[in-house]
PDB file of C-alpha atoms in Angstrom:
ATOM      1  CA  MET A   1     116.701 160.465 105.495  1.00  0.00           C
ATOM      2  CA  GLU A   2     113.235 161.820 106.020  1.00  0.00           C
ATOM      3  CA  ILE A   3     109.782 160.645 108.530  1.00  0.00           C
ATOM      4  CA  TRP A   4     106.822 162.407 108.615  1.00  0.00           C
ATOM      5  CA  ILE A   5     104.820 160.921 111.926  1.00  0.00           C
ATOM      6  CA  ASN A   6     102.534 161.402 113.817  1.00  0.00           C
ATOM      7  CA  PRO A   7     103.247 160.345 117.590  1.00  0.00           C
ATOM      8  CA  GLY A   8     100.033 159.250 118.301  1.00  0.00           C
ATOM      9  CA  CYS A   9     100.153 156.263 115.568  1.00  0.00           C
ATOM     10  CA  SER A  10     101.244 152.701 116.135  1.00  0.00           C
ATOM     11  CA  LYS A  11     102.795 152.089 113.339  1.00  0.00           C
ATOM     12  CA  CYS A  12     105.067 155.089 112.825  1.00  0.00           C
ATOM     13  CA  ARG A  13     106.817 154.363 117.252  1.00  0.00           C
ATOM     14  CA  SER A  14     107.267 150.994 114.809  1.00  0.00           C
ATOM     15  CA  ALA A  15     109.044 152.672 112.155  1.00  0.00           C
ATOM     16  CA  LEU A  16     110.857 154.678 114.801  1.00  0.00           C
ATOM     17  CA  SER A  17     112.167 151.165 116.854  1.00  0.00           C
ATOM     18  CA  ILE A  18     113.383 149.605 113.645  1.00  0.00           C
ATOM     19  CA  LEU A  19     115.474 152.925 112.678  1.00  0.00           C
ATOM     20  CA  ASP A  20     117.413 153.334 115.942  1.00  0.00           C
ATOM     21  CA  ALA A  21     117.613 150.201 116.527  1.00  0.00           C
ATOM     22  CA  GLU A  22     119.586 150.012 112.460  1.00  0.00           C
ATOM     23  CA  SER A  23     121.389 153.699 113.435  1.00  0.00           C
ATOM     24  CA  ALA A  24     119.574 155.495 110.747  1.00  0.00           C
ATOM     25  CA  GLY A  25     120.531 158.799 110.811  1.00  0.00           C
ATOM     26  CA  TYR A  26     117.277 160.231 110.694  1.00  0.00           C
ATOM     27  CA  THR A  27     115.393 164.131 111.339  1.00  0.00           C
ATOM     28  CA  VAL A  28     112.003 163.071 112.097  1.00  0.00           C
ATOM     29  CA  ARG A  29     108.481 165.850 111.285  1.00  0.00           C
ATOM     30  CA  ARG A  30     105.539 165.282 113.005  1.00  0.00           C
ATOM     31  CA  TYR A  31     103.696 166.658 110.285  1.00  0.00           C
ATOM     32  CA  LEU A  32     100.248 167.079 112.045  1.00  0.00           C
ATOM     33  CA  ASP A  33     102.295 170.110 113.633  1.00  0.00           C
ATOM     34  CA  ASP A  34     104.953 171.253 110.899  1.00  0.00           C
ATOM     35  CA  PRO A  35     101.674 170.308 107.958  1.00  0.00           C
ATOM     36  CA  PRO A  36     103.169 169.678 104.214  1.00  0.00           C
ATOM     37  CA  SER A  37     103.117 172.413 101.241  1.00  0.00           C
ATOM     38  CA  GLU A  38     101.458 170.518  98.106  1.00  0.00           C
ATOM     39  CA  ASP A  39     104.406 171.326  96.063  1.00  0.00           C
ATOM     40  CA  GLU A  40     106.559 168.607  98.276  1.00  0.00           C
ATOM     41  CA  LEU A  41     103.472 166.821  98.837  1.00  0.00           C
ATOM     42  CA  ARG A  42     103.649 166.588  94.814  1.00  0.00           C
ATOM     43  CA  GLU A  43     106.998 165.411  95.053  1.00  0.00           C
ATOM     44  CA  VAL A  44     106.713 162.706  98.055  1.00  0.00           C
ATOM     45  CA  VAL A  45     103.472 161.388  95.345  1.00  0.00           C
ATOM     46  CA  GLY A  46     106.242 161.289  92.205  1.00  0.00           C
ATOM     47  CA  ARG A  47     108.680 159.494  94.895  1.00  0.00           C
ATOM     48  CA  LEU A  48     106.458 157.067  96.233  1.00  0.00           C
ATOM     49  CA  GLY A  49     105.689 156.437  93.245  1.00  0.00           C
ATOM     50  CA  LEU A  50     101.569 156.468  93.748  1.00  0.00           C
ATOM     51  CA  GLU A  51      99.029 158.575  93.293  1.00  0.00           C
ATOM     52  CA  PRO A  52      97.383 161.338  95.569  1.00  0.00           C
ATOM     53  CA  TRP A  53      94.023 158.783  96.780  1.00  0.00           C
ATOM     54  CA  ASP A  54      97.149 155.995  97.733  1.00  0.00           C
ATOM     55  CA  ILE A  55      98.039 157.288 100.812  1.00  0.00           C
ATOM     56  CA  THR A  56      94.679 159.584 101.436  1.00  0.00           C
ATOM     57  CA  ARG A  57      92.756 158.623 104.975  1.00  0.00           C
ATOM     58  CA  THR A  58      89.645 158.065 103.549  1.00  0.00           C
ATOM     59  CA  GLY A  59      88.781 156.586 106.899  1.00  0.00           C
ATOM     60  CA  GLU A  60      89.230 160.098 109.090  1.00  0.00           C
ATOM     61  CA  GLN A  61      86.277 161.847 109.605  1.00  0.00           C
ATOM     62  CA  VAL A  62      87.266 164.718 107.288  1.00  0.00           C
ATOM     63  CA  ALA A  63      87.790 162.652 104.675  1.00  0.00           C
ATOM     64  CA  VAL A  64      83.990 160.689 105.164  1.00  0.00           C
ATOM     65  CA  GLU A  65      82.833 164.741 105.645  1.00  0.00           C
ATOM     66  CA  GLN A  66      83.928 165.594 101.931  1.00  0.00           C
ATOM     67  CA  GLY A  67      83.047 162.816 100.728  1.00  0.00           C
ATOM     68  CA  MET A  68      86.201 161.892  99.131  1.00  0.00           C
ATOM     69  CA  ASP A  69      85.628 158.053  98.692  1.00  0.00           C
ATOM     70  CA  ALA A  70      82.918 159.537  95.854  1.00  0.00           C
ATOM     71  CA  TRP A  71      85.986 161.743  94.081  1.00  0.00           C
ATOM     72  CA  PRO A  72      87.447 161.296  91.568  1.00  0.00           C
ATOM     73  CA  ARG A  73      90.436 160.029  91.154  1.00  0.00           C
ATOM     74  CA  ASP A  74      92.369 160.871  87.876  1.00  0.00           C
ATOM     75  CA  PRO A  75      94.620 162.416  86.727  1.00  0.00           C
ATOM     76  CA  GLY A  76      92.413 165.804  86.475  1.00  0.00           C
ATOM     77  CA  ALA A  77      91.194 164.847  90.174  1.00  0.00           C
ATOM     78  CA  ARG A  78      94.869 164.891  91.616  1.00  0.00           C
ATOM     79  CA  ASP A  79      94.813 168.483  92.629  1.00  0.00           C
ATOM     80  CA  ARG A  80      91.952 168.335  94.545  1.00  0.00           C
ATOM     81  CA  TRP A  81      93.423 165.665  96.143  1.00  0.00           C
ATOM     82  CA  ILE A  82      96.698 167.262  97.097  1.00  0.00           C
ATOM     83  CA  ALA A  83      95.199 170.102  97.959  1.00  0.00           C
ATOM     84  CA  ALA A  84      92.996 168.886 100.394  1.00  0.00           C
ATOM     85  CA  LEU A  85      96.215 166.223 101.587  1.00  0.00           C
ATOM     86  CA  ALA A  86      98.032 169.822 102.481  1.00  0.00           C
ATOM     87  CA  GLU A  87      94.456 171.692 104.316  1.00  0.00           C
ATOM     88  CA  HIS A  88      93.766 168.389 106.089  1.00  0.00           C
ATOM     89  CA  PRO A  89      97.320 166.910 107.043  1.00  0.00           C
ATOM     90  CA  ILE A  90      95.381 164.462 108.876  1.00  0.00           C
ATOM     91  CA  LEU A  91      94.244 162.432 105.913  1.00  0.00           C
ATOM     92  CA  ILE A  92      98.137 161.225 105.355  1.00  0.00           C
ATOM     93  CA  GLN A  93      99.309 158.188 105.320  1.00  0.00           C
ATOM     94  CA  ARG A  94     102.064 158.043 107.505  1.00  0.00           C
ATOM     95  CA  PRO A  95     104.500 156.931 107.662  1.00  0.00           C
ATOM     96  CA  ILE A  96     106.067 158.200 105.345  1.00  0.00           C
ATOM     97  CA  ILE A  97     110.159 157.342 104.645  1.00  0.00           C
ATOM     98  CA  THR A  98     111.530 160.075 102.418  1.00  0.00           C
ATOM     99  CA  ALA A  99     115.711 158.896 102.035  1.00  0.00           C
ATOM    100  CA  ASP A 100     118.546 161.021 100.924  1.00  0.00           C
ATOM    101  CA  ASP A 101     118.598 159.160  97.194  1.00  0.00           C
ATOM    102  CA  GLY A 102     115.435 160.219  95.755  1.00  0.00           C
ATOM    103  CA  SER A 103     113.517 156.858  96.631  1.00  0.00           C
ATOM    104  CA  ALA A 104     109.801 157.214  99.411  1.00  0.00           C
ATOM    105  CA  VAL A 105     108.141 154.183 101.294  1.00  0.00           C
ATOM    106  CA  VAL A 106     105.123 154.881 103.293  1.00  0.00           C
ATOM    107  CA  GLY A 107     106.906 152.165 106.896  1.00  0.00           C
ATOM    108  CA  ARG A 108     103.369 150.773 107.381  1.00  0.00           C
ATOM    109  CA  THR A 109     105.486 147.178 107.391  1.00  0.00           C
ATOM    110  CA  GLU A 110     108.639 146.383 108.665  1.00  0.00           C
ATOM    111  CA  GLU A 111     109.530 145.413 105.873  1.00  0.00           C
ATOM    112  CA  ALA A 112     108.863 148.870 103.780  1.00  0.00           C
ATOM    113  CA  VAL A 113     110.325 150.316 106.628  1.00  0.00           C
ATOM    114  CA  ARG A 114     113.913 147.897 106.234  1.00  0.00           C
ATOM    115  CA  SER A 115     113.809 148.952 102.212  1.00  0.00           C
ATOM    116  CA  ALA A 116     113.794 152.425 103.008  1.00  0.00           C
ATOM    117  CA  LEU A 117     117.640 151.508 104.825  1.00  0.00           C
ATOM    118  CA  ARG A 118     118.553 149.728 101.160  1.00  0.00           C
TER     119      ARG A 118
END
């Protein structure tokens, strides 16, 4: 599995601790240093079963500056949201865990992280 993290994020550090405690095999991707492409974001959003706005941190300064809270949240707006996430990876909710079986979770809770281990 792969986990997208921001090392400064307490939720990310917590997720890593859980994975380590369970001796899970994983690769860390510091997504701020190695941002996902638009295609990768589309794939992950699909694996999550979510929409791009569902994994957007709209409270971040760049989101506020762009007025993202007012952006449409419909199929026609998906590409705009994906482009914003690719251009400003700080907007991506974290941590995101993608498993080898094709599943993915936003690991903000212990339960969500553990679900990636099943």
